[in-house]
Short mmCIF file of C-alpha atoms and ligand atoms in Angstrom, two decimals:
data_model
loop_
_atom_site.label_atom_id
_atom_site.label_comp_id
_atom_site.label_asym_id
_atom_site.label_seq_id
_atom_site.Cartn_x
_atom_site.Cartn_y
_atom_site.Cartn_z
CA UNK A 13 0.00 0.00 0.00
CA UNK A 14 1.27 3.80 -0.74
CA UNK A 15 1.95 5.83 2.28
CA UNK A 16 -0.18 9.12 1.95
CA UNK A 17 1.82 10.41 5.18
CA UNK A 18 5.25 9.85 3.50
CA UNK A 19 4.05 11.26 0.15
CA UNK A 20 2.41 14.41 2.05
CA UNK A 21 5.99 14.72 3.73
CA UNK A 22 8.55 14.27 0.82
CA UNK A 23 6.67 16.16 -2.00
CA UNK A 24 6.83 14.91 -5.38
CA UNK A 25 7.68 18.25 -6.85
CA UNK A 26 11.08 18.49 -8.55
CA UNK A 27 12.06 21.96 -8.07
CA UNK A 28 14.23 23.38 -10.50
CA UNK A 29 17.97 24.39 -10.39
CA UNK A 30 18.22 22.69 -7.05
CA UNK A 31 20.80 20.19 -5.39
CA UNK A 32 18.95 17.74 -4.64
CA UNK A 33 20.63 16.63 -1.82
CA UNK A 34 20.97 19.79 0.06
CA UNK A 35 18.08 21.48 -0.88
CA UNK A 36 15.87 22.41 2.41
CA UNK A 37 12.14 22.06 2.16
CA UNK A 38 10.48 25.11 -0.24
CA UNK A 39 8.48 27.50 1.77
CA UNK A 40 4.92 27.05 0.38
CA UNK A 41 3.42 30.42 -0.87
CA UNK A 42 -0.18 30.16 -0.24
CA UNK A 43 -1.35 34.10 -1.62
CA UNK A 44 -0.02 37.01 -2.57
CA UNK A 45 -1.13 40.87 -2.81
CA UNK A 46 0.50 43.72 -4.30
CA UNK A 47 4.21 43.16 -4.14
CA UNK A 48 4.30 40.50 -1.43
CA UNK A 49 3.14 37.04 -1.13
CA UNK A 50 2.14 35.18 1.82
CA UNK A 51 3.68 32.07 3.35
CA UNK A 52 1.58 29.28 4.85
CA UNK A 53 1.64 30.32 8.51
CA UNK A 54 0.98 34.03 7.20
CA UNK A 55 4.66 35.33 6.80
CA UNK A 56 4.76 37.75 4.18
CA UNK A 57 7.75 38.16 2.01
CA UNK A 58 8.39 41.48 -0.19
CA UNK A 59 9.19 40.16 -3.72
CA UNK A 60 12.53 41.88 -4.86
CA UNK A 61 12.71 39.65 -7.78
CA UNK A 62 8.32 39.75 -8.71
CA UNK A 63 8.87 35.96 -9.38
CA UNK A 64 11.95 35.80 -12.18
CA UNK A 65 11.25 39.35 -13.68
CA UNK A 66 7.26 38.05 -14.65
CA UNK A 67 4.48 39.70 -12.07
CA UNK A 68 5.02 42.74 -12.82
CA UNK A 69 1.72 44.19 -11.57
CA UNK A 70 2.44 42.24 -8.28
CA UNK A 71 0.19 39.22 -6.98
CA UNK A 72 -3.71 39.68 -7.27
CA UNK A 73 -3.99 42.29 -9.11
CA UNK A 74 -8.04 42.94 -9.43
CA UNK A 75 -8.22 43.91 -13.28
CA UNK A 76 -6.11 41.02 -14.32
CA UNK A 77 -8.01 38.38 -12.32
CA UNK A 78 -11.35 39.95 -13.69
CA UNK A 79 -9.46 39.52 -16.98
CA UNK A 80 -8.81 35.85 -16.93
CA UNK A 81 -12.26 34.85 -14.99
CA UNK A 82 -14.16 36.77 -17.67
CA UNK A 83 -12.46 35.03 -20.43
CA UNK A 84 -12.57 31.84 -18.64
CA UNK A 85 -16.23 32.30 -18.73
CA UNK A 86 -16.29 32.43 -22.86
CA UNK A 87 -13.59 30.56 -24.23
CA UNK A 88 -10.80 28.58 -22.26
CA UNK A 89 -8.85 27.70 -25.20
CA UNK A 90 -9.08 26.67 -28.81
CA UNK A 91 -6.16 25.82 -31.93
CA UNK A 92 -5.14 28.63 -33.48
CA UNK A 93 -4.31 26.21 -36.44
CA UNK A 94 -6.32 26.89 -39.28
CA UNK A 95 -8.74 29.02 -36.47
CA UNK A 96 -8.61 32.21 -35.18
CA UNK A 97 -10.48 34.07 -32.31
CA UNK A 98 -10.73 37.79 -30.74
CA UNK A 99 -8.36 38.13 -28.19
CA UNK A 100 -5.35 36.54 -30.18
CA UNK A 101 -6.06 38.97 -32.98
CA UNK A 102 -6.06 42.01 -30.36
CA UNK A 103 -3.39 41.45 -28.58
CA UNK A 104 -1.29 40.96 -31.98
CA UNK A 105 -2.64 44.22 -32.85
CA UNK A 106 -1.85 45.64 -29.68
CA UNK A 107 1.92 44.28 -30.06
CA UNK A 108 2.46 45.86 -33.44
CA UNK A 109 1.03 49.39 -32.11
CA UNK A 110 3.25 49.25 -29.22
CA UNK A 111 6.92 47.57 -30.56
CA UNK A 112 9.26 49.45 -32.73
CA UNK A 113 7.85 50.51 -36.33
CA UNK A 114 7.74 47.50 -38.61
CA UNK A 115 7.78 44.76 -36.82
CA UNK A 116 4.27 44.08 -38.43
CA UNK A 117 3.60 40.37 -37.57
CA UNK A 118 3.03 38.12 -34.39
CA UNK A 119 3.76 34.38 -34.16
CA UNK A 120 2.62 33.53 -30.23
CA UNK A 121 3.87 30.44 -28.29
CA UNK A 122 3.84 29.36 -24.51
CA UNK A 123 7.18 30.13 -22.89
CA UNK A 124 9.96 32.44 -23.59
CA UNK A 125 12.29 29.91 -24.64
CA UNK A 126 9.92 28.39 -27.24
CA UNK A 127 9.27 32.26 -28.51
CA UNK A 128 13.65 32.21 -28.74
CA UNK A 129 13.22 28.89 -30.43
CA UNK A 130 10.68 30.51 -33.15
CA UNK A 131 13.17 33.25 -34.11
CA UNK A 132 15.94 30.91 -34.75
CA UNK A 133 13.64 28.32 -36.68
CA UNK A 134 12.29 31.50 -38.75
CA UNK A 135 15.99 32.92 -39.11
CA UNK A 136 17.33 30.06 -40.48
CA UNK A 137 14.44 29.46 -43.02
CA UNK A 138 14.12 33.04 -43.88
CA UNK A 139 17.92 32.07 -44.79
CA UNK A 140 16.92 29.11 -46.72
CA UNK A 141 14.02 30.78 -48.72
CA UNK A 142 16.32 33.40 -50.07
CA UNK A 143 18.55 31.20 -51.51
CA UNK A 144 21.02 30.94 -48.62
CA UNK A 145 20.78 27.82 -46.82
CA UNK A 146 24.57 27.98 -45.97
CA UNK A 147 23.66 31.05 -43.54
CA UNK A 148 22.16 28.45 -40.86
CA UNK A 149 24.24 28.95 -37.90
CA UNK A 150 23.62 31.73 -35.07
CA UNK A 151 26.15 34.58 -33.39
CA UNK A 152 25.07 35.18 -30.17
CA UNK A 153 27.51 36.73 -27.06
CA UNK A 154 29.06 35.71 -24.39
CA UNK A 155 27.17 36.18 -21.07
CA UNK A 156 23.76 35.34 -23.01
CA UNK A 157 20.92 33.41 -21.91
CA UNK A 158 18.30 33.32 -23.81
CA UNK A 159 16.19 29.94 -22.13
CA UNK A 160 16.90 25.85 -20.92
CA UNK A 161 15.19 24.24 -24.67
CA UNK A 162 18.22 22.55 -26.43
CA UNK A 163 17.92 25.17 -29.35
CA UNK A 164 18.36 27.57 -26.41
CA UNK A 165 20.86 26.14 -24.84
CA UNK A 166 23.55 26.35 -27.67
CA UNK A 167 23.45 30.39 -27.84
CA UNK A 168 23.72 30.69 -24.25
CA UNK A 169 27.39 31.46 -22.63
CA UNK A 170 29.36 28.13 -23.57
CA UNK A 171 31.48 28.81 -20.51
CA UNK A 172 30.30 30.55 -17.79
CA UNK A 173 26.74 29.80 -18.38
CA UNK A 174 24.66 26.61 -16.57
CA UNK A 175 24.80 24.84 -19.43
CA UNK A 176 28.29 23.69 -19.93
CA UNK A 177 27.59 20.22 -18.95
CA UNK A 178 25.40 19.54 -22.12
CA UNK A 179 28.44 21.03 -24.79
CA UNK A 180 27.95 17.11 -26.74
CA UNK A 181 24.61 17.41 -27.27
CA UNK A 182 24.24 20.59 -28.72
CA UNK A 183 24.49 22.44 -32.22
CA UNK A 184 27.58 24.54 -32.53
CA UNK A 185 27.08 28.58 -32.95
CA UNK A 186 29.88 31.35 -33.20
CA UNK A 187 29.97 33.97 -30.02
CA UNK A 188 31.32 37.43 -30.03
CA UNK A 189 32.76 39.01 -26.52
CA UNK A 190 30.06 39.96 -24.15
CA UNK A 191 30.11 44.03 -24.49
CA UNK A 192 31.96 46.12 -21.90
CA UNK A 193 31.06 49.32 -22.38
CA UNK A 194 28.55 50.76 -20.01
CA UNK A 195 25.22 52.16 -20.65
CA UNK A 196 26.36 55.41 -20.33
CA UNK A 197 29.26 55.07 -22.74
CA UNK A 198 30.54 57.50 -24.89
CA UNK A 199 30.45 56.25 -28.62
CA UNK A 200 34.19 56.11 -28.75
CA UNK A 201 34.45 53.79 -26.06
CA UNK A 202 31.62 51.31 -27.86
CA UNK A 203 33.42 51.09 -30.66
CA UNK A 204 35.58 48.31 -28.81
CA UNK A 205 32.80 46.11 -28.63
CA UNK A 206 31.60 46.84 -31.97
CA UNK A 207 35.33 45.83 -33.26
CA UNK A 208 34.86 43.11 -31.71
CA UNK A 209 30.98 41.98 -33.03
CA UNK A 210 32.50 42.88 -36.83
CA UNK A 211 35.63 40.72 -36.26
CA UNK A 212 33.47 37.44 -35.92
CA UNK A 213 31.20 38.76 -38.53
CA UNK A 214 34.19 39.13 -41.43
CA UNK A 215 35.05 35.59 -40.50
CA UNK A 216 32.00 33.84 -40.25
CA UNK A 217 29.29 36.34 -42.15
CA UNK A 218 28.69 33.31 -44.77
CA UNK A 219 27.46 30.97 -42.07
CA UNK A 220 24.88 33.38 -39.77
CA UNK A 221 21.66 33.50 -40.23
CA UNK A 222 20.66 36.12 -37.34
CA UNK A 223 22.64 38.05 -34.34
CA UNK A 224 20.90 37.49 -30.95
CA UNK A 225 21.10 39.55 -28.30
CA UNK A 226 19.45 40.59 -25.00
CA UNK A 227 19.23 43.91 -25.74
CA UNK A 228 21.21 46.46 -22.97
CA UNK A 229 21.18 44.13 -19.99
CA UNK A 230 22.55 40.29 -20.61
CA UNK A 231 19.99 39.13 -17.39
CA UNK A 232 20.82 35.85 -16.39
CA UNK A 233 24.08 35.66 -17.49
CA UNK A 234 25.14 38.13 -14.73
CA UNK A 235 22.96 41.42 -15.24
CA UNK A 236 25.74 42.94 -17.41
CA UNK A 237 24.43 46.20 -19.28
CA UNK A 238 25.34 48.23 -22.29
CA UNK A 239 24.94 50.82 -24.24
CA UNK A 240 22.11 52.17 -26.86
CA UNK A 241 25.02 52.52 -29.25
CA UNK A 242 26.02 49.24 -29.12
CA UNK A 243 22.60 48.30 -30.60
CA UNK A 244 22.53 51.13 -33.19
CA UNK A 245 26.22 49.72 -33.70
CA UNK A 246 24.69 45.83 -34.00
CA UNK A 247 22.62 47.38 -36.41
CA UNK A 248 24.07 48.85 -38.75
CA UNK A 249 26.54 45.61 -39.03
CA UNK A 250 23.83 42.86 -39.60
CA UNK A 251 22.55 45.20 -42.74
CA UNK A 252 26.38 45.24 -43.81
CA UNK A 253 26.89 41.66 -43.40
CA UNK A 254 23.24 40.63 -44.36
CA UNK A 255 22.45 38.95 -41.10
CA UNK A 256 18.95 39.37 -39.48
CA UNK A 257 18.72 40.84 -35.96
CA UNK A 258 17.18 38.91 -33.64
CA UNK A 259 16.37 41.40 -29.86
CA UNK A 260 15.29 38.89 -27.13
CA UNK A 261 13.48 41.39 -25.04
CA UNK A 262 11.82 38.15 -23.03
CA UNK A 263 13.42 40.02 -19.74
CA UNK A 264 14.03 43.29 -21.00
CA UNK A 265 10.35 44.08 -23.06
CA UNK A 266 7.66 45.73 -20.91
CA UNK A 267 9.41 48.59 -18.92
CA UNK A 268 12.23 46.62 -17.54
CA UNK A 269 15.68 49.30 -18.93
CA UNK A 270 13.39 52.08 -18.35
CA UNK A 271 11.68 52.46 -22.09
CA UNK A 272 8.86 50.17 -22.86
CA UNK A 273 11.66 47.84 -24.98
CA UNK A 274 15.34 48.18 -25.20
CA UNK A 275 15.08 48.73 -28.65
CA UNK A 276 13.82 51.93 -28.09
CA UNK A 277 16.45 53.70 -26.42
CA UNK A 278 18.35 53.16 -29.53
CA UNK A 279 15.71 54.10 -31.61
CA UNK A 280 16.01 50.77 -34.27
CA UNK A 281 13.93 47.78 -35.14
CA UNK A 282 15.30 44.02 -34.89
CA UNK A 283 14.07 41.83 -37.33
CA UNK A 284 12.74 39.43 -35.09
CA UNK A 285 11.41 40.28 -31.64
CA UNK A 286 11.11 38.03 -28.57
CA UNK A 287 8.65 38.99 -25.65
CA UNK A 288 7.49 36.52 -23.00
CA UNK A 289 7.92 37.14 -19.16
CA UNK A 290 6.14 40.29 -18.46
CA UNK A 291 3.65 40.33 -21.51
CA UNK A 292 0.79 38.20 -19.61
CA UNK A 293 2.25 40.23 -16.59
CA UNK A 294 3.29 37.32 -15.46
CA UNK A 295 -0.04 35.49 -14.78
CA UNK A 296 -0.03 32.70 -17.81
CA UNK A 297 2.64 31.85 -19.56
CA UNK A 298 2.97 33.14 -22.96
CA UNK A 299 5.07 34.30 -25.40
CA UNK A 300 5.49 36.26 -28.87
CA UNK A 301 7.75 36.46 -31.45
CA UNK A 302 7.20 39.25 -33.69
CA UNK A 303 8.89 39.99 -37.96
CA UNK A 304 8.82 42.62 -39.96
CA UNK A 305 7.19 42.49 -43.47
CA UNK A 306 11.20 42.08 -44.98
CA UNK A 307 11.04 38.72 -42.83
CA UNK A 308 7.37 37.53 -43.55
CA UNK A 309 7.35 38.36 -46.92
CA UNK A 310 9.98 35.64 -47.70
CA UNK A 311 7.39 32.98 -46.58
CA UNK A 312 4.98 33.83 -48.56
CA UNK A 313 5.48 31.76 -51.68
CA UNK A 314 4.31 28.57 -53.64
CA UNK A 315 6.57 25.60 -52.84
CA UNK A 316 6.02 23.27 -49.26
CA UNK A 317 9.01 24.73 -47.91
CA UNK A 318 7.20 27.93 -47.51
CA UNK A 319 5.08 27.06 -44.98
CA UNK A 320 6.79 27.75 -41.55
CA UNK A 321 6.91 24.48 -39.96
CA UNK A 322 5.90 25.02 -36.15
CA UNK A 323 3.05 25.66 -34.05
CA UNK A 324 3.00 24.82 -29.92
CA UNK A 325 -0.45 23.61 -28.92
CA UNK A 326 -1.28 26.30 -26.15
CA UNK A 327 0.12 29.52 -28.91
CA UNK A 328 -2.36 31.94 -28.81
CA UNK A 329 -4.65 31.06 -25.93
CA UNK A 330 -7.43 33.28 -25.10
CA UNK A 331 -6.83 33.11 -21.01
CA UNK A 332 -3.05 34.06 -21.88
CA UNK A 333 -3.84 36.87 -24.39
CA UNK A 334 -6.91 38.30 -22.77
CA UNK A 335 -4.75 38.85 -19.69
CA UNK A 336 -2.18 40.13 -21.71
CA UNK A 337 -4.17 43.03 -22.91
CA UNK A 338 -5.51 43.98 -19.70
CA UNK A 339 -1.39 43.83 -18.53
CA UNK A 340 -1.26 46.25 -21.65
CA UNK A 341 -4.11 48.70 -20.62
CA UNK A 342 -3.12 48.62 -17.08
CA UNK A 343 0.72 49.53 -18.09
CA UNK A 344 -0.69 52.85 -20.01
CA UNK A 345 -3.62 53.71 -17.76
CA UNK A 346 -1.51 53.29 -14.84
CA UNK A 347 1.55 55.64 -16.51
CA UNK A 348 4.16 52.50 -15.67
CA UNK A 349 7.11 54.19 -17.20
CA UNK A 350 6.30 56.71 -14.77
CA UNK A 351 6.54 54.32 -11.90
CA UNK A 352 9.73 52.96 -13.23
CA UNK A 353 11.58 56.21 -13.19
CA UNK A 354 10.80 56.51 -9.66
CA UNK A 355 12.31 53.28 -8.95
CA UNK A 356 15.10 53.82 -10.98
CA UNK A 357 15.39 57.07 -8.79
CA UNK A 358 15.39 55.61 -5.70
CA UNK A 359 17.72 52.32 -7.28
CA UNK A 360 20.30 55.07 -8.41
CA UNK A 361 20.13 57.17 -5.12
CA UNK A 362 20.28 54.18 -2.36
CA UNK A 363 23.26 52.21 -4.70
CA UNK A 364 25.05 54.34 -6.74
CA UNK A 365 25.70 57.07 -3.99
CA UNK A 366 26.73 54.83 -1.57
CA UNK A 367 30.53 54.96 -1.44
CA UNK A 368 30.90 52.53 1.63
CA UNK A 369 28.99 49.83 -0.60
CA UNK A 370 30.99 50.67 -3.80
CA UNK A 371 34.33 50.45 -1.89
CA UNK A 372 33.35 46.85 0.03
CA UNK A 373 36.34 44.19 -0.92
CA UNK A 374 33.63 41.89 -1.44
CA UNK A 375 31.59 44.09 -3.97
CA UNK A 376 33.42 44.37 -7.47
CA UNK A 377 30.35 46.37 -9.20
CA UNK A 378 27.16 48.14 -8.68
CA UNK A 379 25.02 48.65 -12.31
CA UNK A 380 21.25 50.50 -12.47
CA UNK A 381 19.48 50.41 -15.66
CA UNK A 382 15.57 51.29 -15.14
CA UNK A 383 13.87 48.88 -12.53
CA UNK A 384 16.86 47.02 -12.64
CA UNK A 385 20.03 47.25 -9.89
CA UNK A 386 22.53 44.26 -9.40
CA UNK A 387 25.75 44.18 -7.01
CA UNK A 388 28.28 42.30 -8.63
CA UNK A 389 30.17 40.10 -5.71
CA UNK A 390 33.85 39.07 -6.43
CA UNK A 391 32.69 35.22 -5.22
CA UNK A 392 29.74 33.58 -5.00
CA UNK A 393 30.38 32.09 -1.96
CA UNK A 394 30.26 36.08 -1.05
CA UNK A 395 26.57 35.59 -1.22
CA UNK A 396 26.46 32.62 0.56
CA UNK A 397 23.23 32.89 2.96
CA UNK A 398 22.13 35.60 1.80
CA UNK A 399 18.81 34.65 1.15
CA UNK A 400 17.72 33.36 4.10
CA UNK A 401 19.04 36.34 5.59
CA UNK A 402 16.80 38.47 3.73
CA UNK A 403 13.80 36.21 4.65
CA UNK A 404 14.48 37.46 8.14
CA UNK A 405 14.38 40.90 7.54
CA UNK A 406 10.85 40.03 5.32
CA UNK A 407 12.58 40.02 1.55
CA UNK A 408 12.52 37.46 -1.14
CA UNK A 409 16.12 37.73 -2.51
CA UNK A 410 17.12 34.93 -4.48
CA UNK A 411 20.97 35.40 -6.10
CA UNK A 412 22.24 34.47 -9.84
CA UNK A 413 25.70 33.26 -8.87
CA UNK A 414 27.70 35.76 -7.58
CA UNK A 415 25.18 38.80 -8.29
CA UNK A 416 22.83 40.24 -6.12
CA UNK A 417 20.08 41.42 -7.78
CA UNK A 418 16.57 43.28 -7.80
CA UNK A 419 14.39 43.21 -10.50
CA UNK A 420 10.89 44.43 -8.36
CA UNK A 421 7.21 44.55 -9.59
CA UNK A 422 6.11 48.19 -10.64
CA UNK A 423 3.89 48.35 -8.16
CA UNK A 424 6.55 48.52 -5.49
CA UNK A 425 6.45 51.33 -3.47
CA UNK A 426 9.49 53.91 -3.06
CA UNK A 427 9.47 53.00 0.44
CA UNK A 428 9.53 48.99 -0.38
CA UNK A 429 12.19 49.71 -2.47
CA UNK A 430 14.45 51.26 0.25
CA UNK A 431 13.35 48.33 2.37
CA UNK A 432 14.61 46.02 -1.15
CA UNK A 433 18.22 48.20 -1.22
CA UNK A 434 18.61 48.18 3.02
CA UNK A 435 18.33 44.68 2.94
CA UNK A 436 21.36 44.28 -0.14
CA UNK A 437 23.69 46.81 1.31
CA UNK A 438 23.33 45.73 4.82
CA UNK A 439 24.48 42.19 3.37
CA UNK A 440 28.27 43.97 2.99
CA UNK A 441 27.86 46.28 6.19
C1 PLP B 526 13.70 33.88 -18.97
C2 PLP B 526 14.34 34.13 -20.28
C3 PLP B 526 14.16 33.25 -21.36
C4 PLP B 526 13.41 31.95 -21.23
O1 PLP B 526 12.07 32.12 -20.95
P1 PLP B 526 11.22 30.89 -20.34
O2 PLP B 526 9.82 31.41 -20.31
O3 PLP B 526 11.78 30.62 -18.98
O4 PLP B 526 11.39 29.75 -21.27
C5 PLP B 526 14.72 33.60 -22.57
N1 PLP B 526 15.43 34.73 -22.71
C6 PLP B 526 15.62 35.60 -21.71
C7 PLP B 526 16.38 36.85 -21.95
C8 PLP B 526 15.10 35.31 -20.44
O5 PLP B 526 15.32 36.16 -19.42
#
């Protein structure tokens, strides 16, 4: 007979990234509200990271639970193979009003890696359909991440990132250096980086089919941020070396640098576009990958091999893209860019300024770029406890290697967010 007591006490639940032999028992998050959730037992825990960059509009929010029960209430889901239905087609329209010019046409899937997965598949046949099936391979940079699907996998950091252990199995791309110049950064001291991105272009130009990049801050791959003229730079070298540029804005789209997208601090348009995390506000999981016409167009054509070949079960559902236009309205109505210069304000005042926190031997960096702030440790080990630490003082750190980071819903108060930056600097007092 099956033990309910011993299944009720060693959960079944394989939690992800996680030793399993050390791991301690997850706390189990029965709520949330606002910026917090709620802990069986009724501790409440400020969310510094709003659940791996996603809830934006913090737990419960009223409009987007309306959102999802009214759709629930009409149509749960249905294929959007060979069908089509009203929310799908709004949000797409939505998308296109609110991304840079041009990029004129939405293919939806169900996670942000998939979305990544999309661009490449699309890059590479875009490629193909021109006449130029040797330009299959991607360039992606050093530091990247852009998701844990094998396709994923082999543009992520080779080295440094978590993936190292899987180098057999996967497809072999060419990386550039990870850029070094900061957001901030004169032109002149870009055009190192951009050297750099052209180098590996002259070489390899015959065999890329698209540049990726995280746009102005590489996220998990150690919050490192750029400038907007390395993109205008990234730019202007894909059209040179006819190479399509591919912006995965899964972490940076939706207000995270500060602008709605990256993109638009450099004013430009990627080919391809990746959004996921923060387009359903984090409530379903979703994701879209959007082309200009210069991309589409080359599908449209007579043979089989126009047809692009992919099409997740779950792309386009109604729950997912109804709440992603109420995540939309709310954004605008609510003036979010508004709300994320304030935290930016308040990011730049309690981290930059601080010279005791700049000058700690354990700290070798502290970066701010919109609702973003990370302090770079010079050992992971530096970190060590940290977030259990935090859990006393009522914050929900959780640390990428060595950095400390905070990535907080919008919602967060000015005052939450001091409590978010006492917490990290008292860590090194
Ligand atoms: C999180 C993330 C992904 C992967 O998204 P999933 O929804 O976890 O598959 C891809 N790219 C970037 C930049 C991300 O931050």
């Amino acid at each position: 007979m099956r033990d309910a007591t011993h299944a009720s006490a060693a959960s079944p639940v394989w939690h992800p990234y996680a030793h399993l032999k050390t791991q301690r028992p997850a706390p189990k998050v029965v709520g949330g509200e606002g910026p917090r959730f709620t802990l069986e037992g009724g501790e409440t825990l400020l969310d510094a990271t709003c659940s791996w960059w996603c809830m934006i509009h913090g737990y419960r929010h009223p409009r987007l639970v309306r959102a999802i029960q009214r759709q629930a209430d009409t149509l749960c889901h249905v294929m959007l193979g060979g069908l089509t239905h009203d929310p799908a087609d709004r949000l797409a329209r939505e998308l296109v009003r609110i991304t840079p010019p041009g990029l004129n046409h939405v293919f939806f899937s169900d996670s942000g890696s998939v979305g990544m997965e999309v661009a490449m598949k699309m890059a590479v046949q875009y490629q193909q359909l021109r006449g130029r099936p040797g330009k299959h391979r991607m360039l992606s940079l050093m530091k990247a991440y852009h998701g844990d699907t094998a396709g994923c996998m082999a543009v992520c950091d080779p080295e440094e990132g978590m993936h190292s252990l899987f180098a057999g199995y996967l497809p072999r791309h060419h990386f550039a250096p990870a850029p070094t110049a900061p957001f901030d950064a004169k032109p002149e001291v870009v055009e190192a980086d951009l050297a750099a991105l052209r180098g590996v272009l002259e070489r390899h130009h015959h065999q890329i089919a698209a540049l990726l990049m995280e746009p102005l801050l590489q996220a998990a791959g150690g919050l490192n941020m750029t400038s907007p003229h390395y993109l205008a730079g990234a730019r202007e070298l894909c059209d040179e070396f006819d190479v399509l540029l591919v912006f995965d804005e899964v972490a940076t789209g939706f207000g995270r640098t500060g602008r709605m997208f990256a993109a638009d601090h450099a004013d430009i348009t990627p080919d391809i576009m990746v959004l996921s995390k923060g387009l359903t506000g984090g409530y379903l999981g979703h994701a879209a990958t959007l082309a200009t016409d210069r991309v589409h167009d080359a599908f449209v054509g007579d043979s089989p091999e126009h047809a692009f070949m992919h099409g997740p079960t779950f792309m386009g559902n109604p729950l997912a893209c109804a709440v992603a236009l109420e995540s939309l309205a709310v954004f605008e109505e609510e003036d979010y860019l508004g709300r994320i210069a304030e935290l930016n304000t308040v990011l730049r005042h309690e981290l930059l300024d601080e010279e005791r926190l700049i000058a700690h031997p354990a700290v070798t960096d502290v970066r701010v770029l919109g609702a973003t702030a990370v302090i770079e440790a010079r050992r992971a080990e530096d970190l060590a406890g940290v977030a259990d630490w935090a859990r006393e003082q009522g914050v929900w750190l959780r640390p990428i290697g060595r950095w400390l980071y905070t990535m907080p819903a919008y919602v967060t108060s000015a005052q939450e967010m001091r409590q978010i930056t006492e917490v990290m600097k008292d860590w090194f007092r």
